[in-house]
mmCIF file of C-alpha atoms in Angstrom:
data_model
loop_
_atom_site.group_PDB
_atom_site.id
_atom_site.type_symbol
_atom_site.label_atom_id
_atom_site.label_comp_id
_atom_site.label_asym_id
_atom_site.label_seq_id
_atom_site.Cartn_x
_atom_site.Cartn_y
_atom_site.Cartn_z
ATOM 1 C CA MET A 1 4.449 -34.232 7.639
ATOM 2 C CA ALA A 2 4.698 -31.505 5.018
ATOM 3 C CA GLU A 3 7.799 -30.127 3.311
ATOM 4 C CA ASN A 4 10.389 -28.391 5.553
ATOM 5 C CA GLY A 5 8.905 -29.981 8.648
ATOM 6 C CA ALA A 6 5.750 -27.846 8.616
ATOM 7 C CA SER A 7 2.483 -29.446 9.612
ATOM 8 C CA PRO A 8 -0.040 -30.179 6.820
ATOM 9 C CA HIS A 9 -2.327 -27.572 8.373
ATOM 10 C CA ALA A 10 0.376 -24.885 8.310
ATOM 11 C CA ALA A 11 1.341 -25.745 4.730
ATOM 12 C CA SER A 12 -2.224 -25.127 3.563
ATOM 13 C CA SER A 13 -2.894 -22.005 5.625
ATOM 14 C CA PRO A 14 -3.672 -18.724 3.824
ATOM 15 C CA LEU A 15 -0.395 -17.266 5.061
ATOM 16 C CA ALA A 16 1.675 -20.264 3.953
ATOM 17 C CA ARG A 17 0.109 -20.197 0.489
ATOM 18 C CA ALA A 18 0.704 -16.459 0.226
ATOM 19 C CA GLU A 19 4.300 -16.933 1.332
ATOM 20 C CA GLN A 20 4.929 -19.427 -1.458
ATOM 21 C CA PHE A 21 3.383 -16.985 -3.949
ATOM 22 C CA VAL A 22 5.587 -14.128 -2.732
ATOM 23 C CA TRP A 23 8.814 -16.138 -2.960
ATOM 24 C CA LEU A 24 7.812 -17.275 -6.433
ATOM 25 C CA THR A 25 6.737 -13.962 -7.978
ATOM 26 C CA ALA A 26 7.593 -10.884 -5.893
ATOM 27 C CA ARG A 27 10.265 -8.235 -6.235
ATOM 28 C CA VAL A 28 12.898 -8.041 -3.514
ATOM 29 C CA LEU A 29 11.029 -5.166 -1.858
ATOM 30 C CA GLU A 30 7.821 -7.174 -1.470
ATOM 31 C CA GLN A 31 9.756 -10.228 -0.305
ATOM 32 C CA ARG A 32 11.352 -8.101 2.423
ATOM 33 C CA ARG A 33 8.012 -6.547 3.318
ATOM 34 C CA PHE A 34 6.355 -9.942 3.605
ATOM 35 C CA ALA A 35 9.144 -11.159 5.859
ATOM 36 C CA TYR A 36 8.876 -8.046 8.039
ATOM 37 C CA HIS A 37 5.115 -8.268 8.492
ATOM 38 C CA PHE A 38 4.477 -12.003 8.630
ATOM 39 C CA LEU A 39 7.562 -14.075 9.398
ATOM 40 C CA SER A 40 8.790 -14.606 12.937
ATOM 41 C CA GLY A 41 11.291 -11.939 13.974
ATOM 42 C CA GLY A 42 10.082 -9.518 11.293
ATOM 43 C CA ALA A 43 7.616 -6.931 12.574
ATOM 44 C CA GLY A 44 9.187 -4.849 15.272
ATOM 45 C CA SER A 45 12.650 -6.123 14.455
ATOM 46 C CA GLY A 46 15.319 -3.617 13.536
ATOM 47 C CA ASP A 47 16.869 -6.164 11.199
ATOM 48 C CA GLY A 48 13.556 -6.593 9.348
ATOM 49 C CA ALA A 49 12.958 -2.860 8.991
ATOM 50 C CA ASP A 50 16.518 -2.312 7.830
ATOM 51 C CA ALA A 51 16.064 -4.924 5.123
ATOM 52 C CA VAL A 52 12.868 -3.285 3.853
ATOM 53 C CA GLU A 53 14.479 0.137 3.837
ATOM 54 C CA THR A 54 17.529 -1.148 1.983
ATOM 55 C CA ALA A 55 15.318 -2.691 -0.694
ATOM 56 C CA LEU A 56 13.305 0.529 -0.981
ATOM 57 C CA ALA A 57 16.484 2.576 -1.378
ATOM 58 C CA ALA A 58 17.085 0.938 -4.762
ATOM 59 C CA TYR A 59 14.218 3.044 -6.140
ATOM 60 C CA THR A 60 15.555 6.423 -4.969
ATOM 61 C CA ASN A 61 16.779 9.196 -7.248
ATOM 62 C CA GLY A 62 19.139 12.094 -6.710
ATOM 63 C CA ASP A 63 16.247 14.573 -6.584
ATOM 64 C CA GLY A 64 14.947 12.972 -3.367
ATOM 65 C CA GLY A 65 12.071 11.227 -5.107
ATOM 66 C CA TYR A 66 11.456 7.651 -6.134
ATOM 67 C CA GLY A 67 11.249 6.113 -9.592
ATOM 68 C CA HIS A 68 12.193 2.910 -11.419
ATOM 69 C CA ALA A 69 8.622 1.575 -11.448
ATOM 70 C CA LEU A 70 8.228 1.499 -7.680
ATOM 71 C CA GLU A 71 4.545 2.005 -8.494
ATOM 72 C CA PRO A 72 4.396 -0.678 -11.213
ATOM 73 C CA ASP A 73 1.963 1.127 -13.520
ATOM 74 C CA LEU A 74 4.544 3.904 -14.051
ATOM 75 C CA ARG A 75 7.670 2.577 -15.773
ATOM 76 C CA GLY A 76 11.015 4.244 -16.302
ATOM 77 C CA PRO A 77 13.589 5.815 -13.974
ATOM 78 C CA VAL A 78 12.078 9.254 -13.324
ATOM 79 C CA SER A 79 10.659 10.342 -9.974
ATOM 80 C CA GLN A 80 6.895 10.720 -9.737
ATOM 81 C CA PRO A 81 4.531 11.816 -6.940
ATOM 82 C CA LEU A 82 2.752 8.445 -7.013
ATOM 83 C CA HIS A 83 6.082 6.710 -6.431
ATOM 84 C CA ALA A 84 6.738 9.014 -3.472
ATOM 85 C CA GLY A 85 3.356 8.142 -1.995
ATOM 86 C CA HIS A 86 4.096 4.436 -2.405
ATOM 87 C CA ALA A 87 7.473 4.855 -0.691
ATOM 88 C CA LEU A 88 5.942 6.731 2.233
ATOM 89 C CA ARG A 89 3.359 3.971 2.743
ATOM 90 C CA VAL A 90 6.159 1.432 2.917
ATOM 91 C CA LEU A 91 8.146 3.559 5.373
ATOM 92 C CA ASP A 92 5.061 4.154 7.509
ATOM 93 C CA SER A 93 4.368 0.418 7.665
ATOM 94 C CA ILE A 94 7.821 -0.257 9.167
ATOM 95 C CA GLY A 95 7.890 2.761 11.498
ATOM 96 C CA ARG A 96 10.523 4.640 9.480
ATOM 97 C CA CYS A 97 8.475 7.555 8.094
ATOM 98 C CA GLY A 98 10.647 10.349 9.445
ATOM 99 C CA GLY A 99 14.146 11.741 9.641
ATOM 100 C CA LEU A 100 16.422 12.725 6.791
ATOM 101 C CA ARG A 101 14.876 10.235 4.363
ATOM 102 C CA VAL A 102 11.515 12.013 4.603
ATOM 103 C CA GLU A 103 13.138 15.448 4.583
ATOM 104 C CA ARG A 104 14.582 14.552 1.169
ATOM 105 C CA VAL A 105 11.173 13.380 -0.047
ATOM 106 C CA CYS A 106 9.601 16.669 1.072
ATOM 107 C CA ARG A 107 12.204 18.622 -0.901
ATOM 108 C CA TYR A 108 11.247 16.621 -3.969
ATOM 109 C CA LEU A 109 7.532 17.217 -3.331
ATOM 110 C CA THR A 110 8.184 20.948 -3.078
ATOM 111 C CA ALA A 111 10.028 20.935 -6.406
ATOM 112 C CA VAL A 112 7.242 19.181 -8.347
ATOM 113 C CA SER A 113 4.223 20.856 -6.751
ATOM 114 C CA THR A 114 1.655 22.786 -8.741
ATOM 115 C CA PRO A 115 1.223 26.566 -8.286
ATOM 116 C CA ASP A 116 -1.294 25.997 -5.466
ATOM 117 C CA GLY A 117 1.190 23.851 -3.524
ATOM 118 C CA ALA A 118 -0.267 20.389 -4.123
ATOM 119 C CA LEU A 119 0.842 17.438 -6.233
ATOM 120 C CA PRO A 120 -0.073 16.491 -9.784
ATOM 121 C CA ALA A 121 -1.009 12.890 -10.439
ATOM 122 C CA ILE A 122 1.674 12.580 -13.148
ATOM 123 C CA HIS A 123 4.581 14.989 -13.592
ATOM 124 C CA PRO A 124 5.403 15.734 -17.254
ATOM 125 C CA SER A 125 8.825 14.105 -16.825
ATOM 126 C CA GLN A 126 7.028 10.777 -17.342
ATOM 127 C CA ARG A 127 6.618 11.566 -21.035
ATOM 128 C CA GLY A 128 8.566 9.130 -23.189
ATOM 129 C CA TYR A 129 8.452 6.280 -20.676
ATOM 130 C CA PRO A 130 5.833 3.502 -20.583
ATOM 131 C CA ARG A 131 2.834 4.060 -18.340
ATOM 132 C CA ALA A 132 -0.666 2.745 -17.849
ATOM 133 C CA PRO A 133 -3.119 4.224 -20.379
ATOM 134 C CA PHE A 134 -5.329 5.461 -17.525
ATOM 135 C CA LEU A 135 -2.484 7.733 -16.295
ATOM 136 C CA PRO A 136 -2.261 10.489 -18.927
ATOM 137 C CA VAL A 137 0.685 12.882 -19.202
ATOM 138 C CA VAL A 138 -0.110 16.564 -19.799
ATOM 139 C CA ASP A 139 2.140 19.627 -19.947
ATOM 140 C CA ALA A 140 0.605 21.544 -17.033
ATOM 141 C CA PRO A 141 -1.102 18.970 -14.813
ATOM 142 C CA PRO A 142 -3.538 20.227 -12.173
ATOM 143 C CA SER A 143 -3.387 19.513 -8.473
ATOM 144 C CA ASP A 144 -4.767 16.093 -7.700
ATOM 145 C CA LEU A 145 -6.303 14.825 -4.458
ATOM 146 C CA LEU A 146 -5.508 11.233 -5.415
ATOM 147 C CA ALA A 147 -1.772 11.999 -5.372
ATOM 148 C CA THR A 148 -1.735 14.616 -2.591
ATOM 149 C CA GLY A 149 -4.144 13.260 0.026
ATOM 150 C CA PRO A 150 -2.320 10.037 0.980
ATOM 151 C CA VAL A 151 1.050 11.820 1.170
ATOM 152 C CA VAL A 152 -0.256 14.622 3.389
ATOM 153 C CA GLY A 153 -2.139 12.177 5.615
ATOM 154 C CA LEU A 154 0.898 9.963 6.159
ATOM 155 C CA LEU A 155 3.203 12.873 6.924
ATOM 156 C CA HIS A 156 0.756 14.249 9.494
ATOM 157 C CA ARG A 157 0.227 10.809 10.988
ATOM 158 C CA ASN A 158 3.981 10.539 11.550
ATOM 159 C CA GLU A 159 4.193 14.081 12.956
ATOM 160 C CA VAL A 160 6.422 15.279 10.141
ATOM 161 C CA TRP A 161 6.548 19.056 9.941
ATOM 162 C CA HIS A 162 7.765 20.641 6.736
ATOM 163 C CA ALA A 163 6.911 23.898 4.972
ATOM 164 C CA TRP A 164 5.483 21.965 2.020
ATOM 165 C CA LEU A 165 2.691 20.621 4.211
ATOM 166 C CA PHE A 166 0.967 23.930 4.912
ATOM 167 C CA ARG A 167 -0.435 24.692 1.449
ATOM 168 C CA ALA A 168 -0.805 21.013 0.572
ATOM 169 C CA THR A 169 -2.964 20.490 3.667
ATOM 170 C CA ASP A 170 -5.119 23.492 2.763
ATOM 171 C CA PHE A 171 -5.579 22.057 -0.731
ATOM 172 C CA CYS A 172 -6.683 18.690 0.663
ATOM 173 C CA TRP A 173 -9.186 20.219 3.060
ATOM 174 C CA ALA A 174 -10.724 22.283 0.262
ATOM 175 C CA ALA A 175 -10.815 19.310 -2.108
ATOM 176 C CA VAL A 176 -12.317 16.861 0.398
ATOM 177 C CA GLU A 177 -14.924 19.255 1.760
ATOM 178 C CA SER A 178 -16.085 20.245 -1.740
ATOM 179 C CA LEU A 179 -16.376 16.721 -3.169
ATOM 180 C CA GLU A 180 -19.695 16.080 -4.857
ATOM 181 C CA ARG A 181 -19.455 13.600 -7.721
ATOM 182 C CA THR A 182 -16.494 11.370 -6.961
ATOM 183 C CA HIS A 183 -15.107 7.886 -7.568
ATOM 184 C CA PRO A 184 -13.642 5.142 -5.319
ATOM 185 C CA TYR A 185 -9.936 5.909 -5.742
ATOM 186 C CA GLU A 186 -10.527 9.559 -4.959
ATOM 187 C CA VAL A 187 -12.484 8.507 -1.882
ATOM 188 C CA GLN A 188 -9.592 6.280 -0.770
ATOM 189 C CA ALA A 189 -7.229 9.244 -1.089
ATOM 190 C CA ALA A 190 -9.599 11.405 0.943
ATOM 191 C CA VAL A 191 -9.804 8.757 3.672
ATOM 192 C CA ALA A 192 -6.000 8.491 3.791
ATOM 193 C CA PHE A 193 -5.851 12.240 4.339
ATOM 194 C CA LEU A 194 -8.614 12.319 6.956
ATOM 195 C CA ASP A 195 -7.176 9.384 8.909
ATOM 196 C CA GLY A 196 -3.898 11.254 9.435
ATOM 197 C CA VAL A 197 -4.694 14.953 9.647
ATOM 198 C CA PRO A 198 -4.408 16.484 13.158
ATOM 199 C CA ASP A 199 -7.797 18.275 13.316
ATOM 200 C CA ARG A 200 -9.795 15.235 14.358
ATOM 201 C CA SER A 201 -13.184 16.900 14.862
ATOM 202 C CA ARG A 202 -13.031 18.466 11.389
ATOM 203 C CA ALA A 203 -11.848 15.156 9.948
ATOM 204 C CA GLN A 204 -14.745 13.323 11.608
ATOM 205 C CA ALA A 205 -17.291 15.745 10.137
ATOM 206 C CA ALA A 206 -15.747 15.490 6.671
ATOM 207 C CA ALA A 207 -15.667 11.692 6.886
ATOM 208 C CA ASP A 208 -19.320 11.513 7.908
ATOM 209 C CA ARG A 209 -20.295 13.556 4.876
ATOM 210 C CA LEU A 210 -18.041 11.514 2.592
ATOM 211 C CA GLY A 211 -19.520 8.242 3.825
ATOM 212 C CA ARG A 212 -23.004 9.443 2.924
ATOM 213 C CA LEU A 213 -21.763 10.307 -0.580
ATOM 214 C CA VAL A 214 -20.225 6.869 -1.003
ATOM 215 C CA ARG A 215 -23.482 5.135 -0.167
ATOM 216 C CA ALA A 216 -25.706 7.556 -2.084
ATOM 217 C CA GLN A 217 -23.591 7.294 -5.244
ATOM 218 C CA ARG A 218 -23.283 3.487 -4.895
ATOM 219 C CA LEU A 219 -19.497 3.536 -4.952
ATOM 220 C CA VAL A 220 -19.231 0.487 -2.698
ATOM 221 C CA VAL A 221 -20.457 -3.090 -3.043
ATOM 222 C CA LEU A 222 -22.282 -3.909 0.178
ATOM 223 C CA ASP A 223 -23.309 -7.436 -0.837
ATOM 224 C CA PRO A 224 -20.460 -9.218 -2.656
ATOM 225 C CA GLU A 225 -22.839 -11.924 -3.880
ATOM 226 C CA ARG A 226 -24.644 -9.242 -5.895
ATOM 227 C CA ALA A 227 -21.630 -7.223 -7.024
ATOM 228 C CA ASP A 228 -22.883 -7.025 -10.610
ATOM 229 C CA ALA A 229 -25.844 -4.981 -9.395
ATOM 230 C CA THR A 230 -23.485 -2.141 -8.400
ATOM 231 C CA PRO A 231 -22.344 0.053 -11.299
ATOM 232 C CA VAL A 232 -18.657 0.468 -12.081
ATOM 233 C CA SER A 233 -17.390 4.063 -12.109
ATOM 234 C CA PRO A 234 -16.770 5.632 -15.534
ATOM 235 C CA GLY A 235 -13.363 4.744 -16.932
ATOM 236 C CA TYR A 236 -12.888 1.751 -14.624
ATOM 237 C CA ALA A 237 -12.319 -1.776 -15.909
ATOM 238 C CA PRO A 238 -15.226 -4.249 -15.999
ATOM 239 C CA GLY A 239 -15.635 -5.670 -12.507
ATOM 240 C CA GLU A 240 -13.444 -3.013 -10.898
ATOM 241 C CA HIS A 241 -15.622 -2.800 -7.811
ATOM 242 C CA HIS A 242 -14.741 -1.535 -4.351
ATOM 243 C CA PHE A 243 -15.861 -3.052 -1.067
ATOM 244 C CA PRO A 244 -16.005 -1.768 2.532
ATOM 245 C CA HIS A 245 -12.536 -3.144 3.317
ATOM 246 C CA ASP A 246 -11.084 -1.079 0.439
ATOM 247 C CA PHE A 247 -12.070 2.111 2.267
ATOM 248 C CA ALA A 248 -11.721 1.004 5.907
ATOM 249 C CA ARG A 249 -8.428 -0.893 5.743
ATOM 250 C CA THR A 250 -8.151 -0.979 9.530
ATOM 251 C CA PRO A 251 -10.812 -0.938 12.258
ATOM 252 C CA ASP A 252 -9.639 2.490 13.482
ATOM 253 C CA SER A 253 -10.136 4.186 10.101
ATOM 254 C CA LEU A 254 -12.829 6.868 10.022
ATOM 255 C CA ALA A 255 -14.372 4.964 7.111
ATOM 256 C CA ARG A 256 -15.200 2.018 9.378
ATOM 257 C CA ALA A 257 -18.218 3.921 10.690
ATOM 258 C CA TRP A 258 -19.703 3.978 7.188
ATOM 259 C CA PHE A 259 -20.572 0.279 7.347
ATOM 260 C CA THR A 260 -22.534 -1.979 9.649
ATOM 261 C CA ASP A 261 -20.872 -4.956 11.341
ATOM 262 C CA GLU A 262 -22.688 -7.285 8.951
ATOM 263 C CA GLU A 263 -21.568 -5.326 5.882
ATOM 264 C CA MET A 264 -17.991 -5.411 7.132
ATOM 265 C CA ARG A 265 -18.178 -9.134 7.856
ATOM 266 C CA ARG A 266 -19.388 -9.887 4.333
ATOM 267 C CA SER A 267 -16.649 -7.702 2.892
ATOM 268 C CA LEU A 268 -13.905 -9.437 4.868
ATOM 269 C CA ASP A 269 -15.342 -12.859 4.000
ATOM 270 C CA PHE A 270 -15.151 -11.867 0.355
ATOM 271 C CA LEU A 271 -11.569 -10.608 0.737
ATOM 272 C CA ALA A 272 -10.461 -13.841 2.416
ATOM 273 C CA GLY A 273 -12.154 -15.875 -0.300
ATOM 274 C CA GLU A 274 -10.377 -13.999 -3.094
ATOM 275 C CA GLN A 275 -7.086 -15.778 -2.476
ATOM 276 C CA ARG A 276 -6.277 -17.742 -5.626
ATOM 277 C CA GLU A 277 -4.959 -21.264 -6.009
ATOM 278 C CA ASP A 278 -1.436 -19.918 -6.458
ATOM 279 C CA GLY A 279 -1.629 -18.215 -3.049
ATOM 280 C CA GLY A 280 -1.900 -14.628 -4.272
ATOM 281 C CA TRP A 281 -4.738 -12.148 -4.481
ATOM 282 C CA PRO A 282 -5.942 -10.763 -7.832
ATOM 283 C CA ILE A 283 -5.794 -7.171 -9.022
ATOM 284 C CA ARG A 284 -9.126 -5.670 -10.032
ATOM 285 C CA TRP A 285 -7.993 -2.652 -12.022
ATOM 286 C CA ARG A 286 -7.215 -2.650 -15.736
ATOM 287 C CA GLN A 287 -4.279 -4.872 -16.663
ATOM 288 C CA TRP A 288 -2.330 -3.331 -19.518
ATOM 289 C CA ALA A 289 1.002 -5.217 -19.498
ATOM 290 C CA PRO A 290 1.915 -8.704 -18.227
ATOM 291 C CA GLY A 291 4.930 -7.517 -16.219
ATOM 292 C CA THR A 292 3.052 -4.851 -14.307
ATOM 293 C CA ALA A 293 0.273 -7.263 -13.381
ATOM 294 C CA LEU A 294 2.875 -9.719 -12.096
ATOM 295 C CA GLU A 295 4.542 -7.017 -9.971
ATOM 296 C CA CYS A 296 1.249 -5.675 -8.615
ATOM 297 C CA ARG A 297 -0.154 -8.965 -7.340
ATOM 298 C CA PRO A 298 2.371 -9.438 -4.480
ATOM 299 C CA ILE A 299 1.687 -5.844 -3.387
ATOM 300 C CA VAL A 300 -2.058 -6.501 -3.348
ATOM 301 C CA THR A 301 -1.471 -9.814 -1.571
ATOM 302 C CA ILE A 302 0.497 -8.196 1.255
ATOM 303 C CA GLU A 303 -2.165 -5.507 1.713
ATOM 304 C CA ALA A 304 -4.962 -8.104 1.749
ATOM 305 C CA LEU A 305 -3.157 -10.051 4.462
ATOM 306 C CA ARG A 306 -2.513 -6.898 6.491
ATOM 307 C CA THR A 307 -6.197 -5.916 6.289
ATOM 308 C CA LEU A 308 -7.397 -9.374 7.316
ATOM 309 C CA ARG A 309 -4.973 -9.439 10.225
ATOM 310 C CA ALA A 310 -5.972 -5.928 11.328
ATOM 311 C CA TYR A 311 -9.538 -7.189 11.681
ATOM 312 C CA GLY A 312 -8.472 -10.283 13.589
ATOM 313 C CA ARG A 313 -9.058 -12.784 10.815
ATOM 314 C CA PRO A 314 -7.015 -15.996 11.239
ATOM 315 C CA LEU A 315 -4.216 -16.419 8.705
ATOM 316 C CA GLY A 316 -2.517 -19.538 10.040
ATOM 317 C CA GLU A 317 1.235 -19.961 10.072
ATOM 318 C CA ALA A 318 3.909 -19.360 7.488
ATOM 319 C CA ARG A 319 5.880 -22.344 6.255
ATOM 320 C CA ARG A 320 9.263 -20.828 7.094
ATOM 321 C CA VAL A 321 8.292 -19.287 10.405
ATOM 322 C CA GLY A 322 11.640 -20.140 11.973
ATOM 323 C CA LEU A 323 13.908 -19.310 9.050
ATOM 324 C CA LEU A 324 14.563 -15.597 9.507
ATOM 325 C CA PRO A 325 15.734 -15.661 13.131
ATOM 326 C CA THR A 326 18.278 -18.325 12.168
ATOM 327 C CA LEU A 327 19.545 -16.254 9.258
ATOM 328 C CA ARG A 328 19.718 -13.121 11.406
ATOM 329 C CA ARG A 329 21.701 -14.875 14.117
ATOM 330 C CA ALA A 330 24.131 -16.063 11.482
ATOM 331 C CA ALA A 331 24.400 -12.547 10.037
ATOM 332 C CA ARG A 332 25.054 -11.043 13.465
ATOM 333 C CA CYS A 333 27.768 -13.623 14.072
ATOM 334 C CA ARG A 334 29.410 -12.714 10.797
ATOM 335 C CA ARG A 335 29.287 -9.005 11.626
ATOM 336 C CA GLY A 336 30.383 -9.252 15.257
ATOM 337 C CA ASN A 337 32.825 -12.153 15.428
ATOM 338 C CA PRO A 338 35.873 -13.072 13.406
ATOM 339 C CA VAL A 339 35.601 -16.295 11.495
ATOM 340 C CA THR A 340 37.310 -18.990 13.484
ATOM 341 C CA ARG A 341 38.856 -21.923 11.766
ATOM 342 C CA SER A 342 39.919 -25.158 13.357
ATOM 343 C CA ALA A 343 43.621 -25.655 13.592
ATOM 344 C CA PRO A 344 44.897 -28.445 11.427
ATOM 345 C CA ALA A 345 45.118 -31.734 13.215
ATOM 346 C CA PRO A 346 48.600 -32.664 14.352
ATOM 347 C CA PRO A 347 50.278 -35.316 12.303
ATOM 348 C CA PRO A 348 49.812 -38.804 13.635
#
């Protein structure tokens, strides 16, 4: 019998190994996210979503945006569009992407938008704080699909209506439909937009065209055993390849149609096999500081597990599958009932 009463099989499962990695290395936010998505009583539980949202709130600023290295490659306290996109992905994953919290985010997005109503990748307020060298700070940054597309797609997907969305949506349509030479991260942003935008027939046509570009420009590794035969995009780190699962994170993504069943199977086999001995998944982009790499790996690990589960891949059981319900029952008792103490025993 393994530690904590778990079976030897459960203790060695991909999920159990990932759980140990998360408890060992992750920030509070990723610990709460892991518990919500993968521990019993998490997903669909109001308690679990509340815990994630409370952890996320630590990154908020008075301007309605998010900072404090929520996106680990951008350090410092200031709000940034990439932080806002990260926050919205978290909120979407727990069914909380709406209400006053998102209204505040939209006010921030309006304040930092470029003259054409879209988002810059990096707002100049980042100057003076540490950042990844591949995220340059300029005085008048242009509109950027990488920053704008995922935000617009998520807001549409959650049926958020705000004045900021009108021009930002127009920008994304124009950017996606005019893409010629592109790179994998820009394609991911385009897919995030297309998967959420309401005009589904237009999105389908744009996705079909984009998928042809991805294959023609060899932006995806279709055979992981021959990854070195696929060129890396300019400016990317050595080995910074992208695979079908990086574009089609769920089976219902428009990008899923870009790949055959066999190509998708090989991609998911590769993703499952990337889990390291310590239980976490690696990051493939350029590592520029030890702390940021450490913070990024739990994020990547959670997303790898979510993708594998979305495609029905077996993950096994977590080691502490019964822990959270017990803790939640205890917390509810503390909130709802006065503490009762035994009366002292009468003297003999």
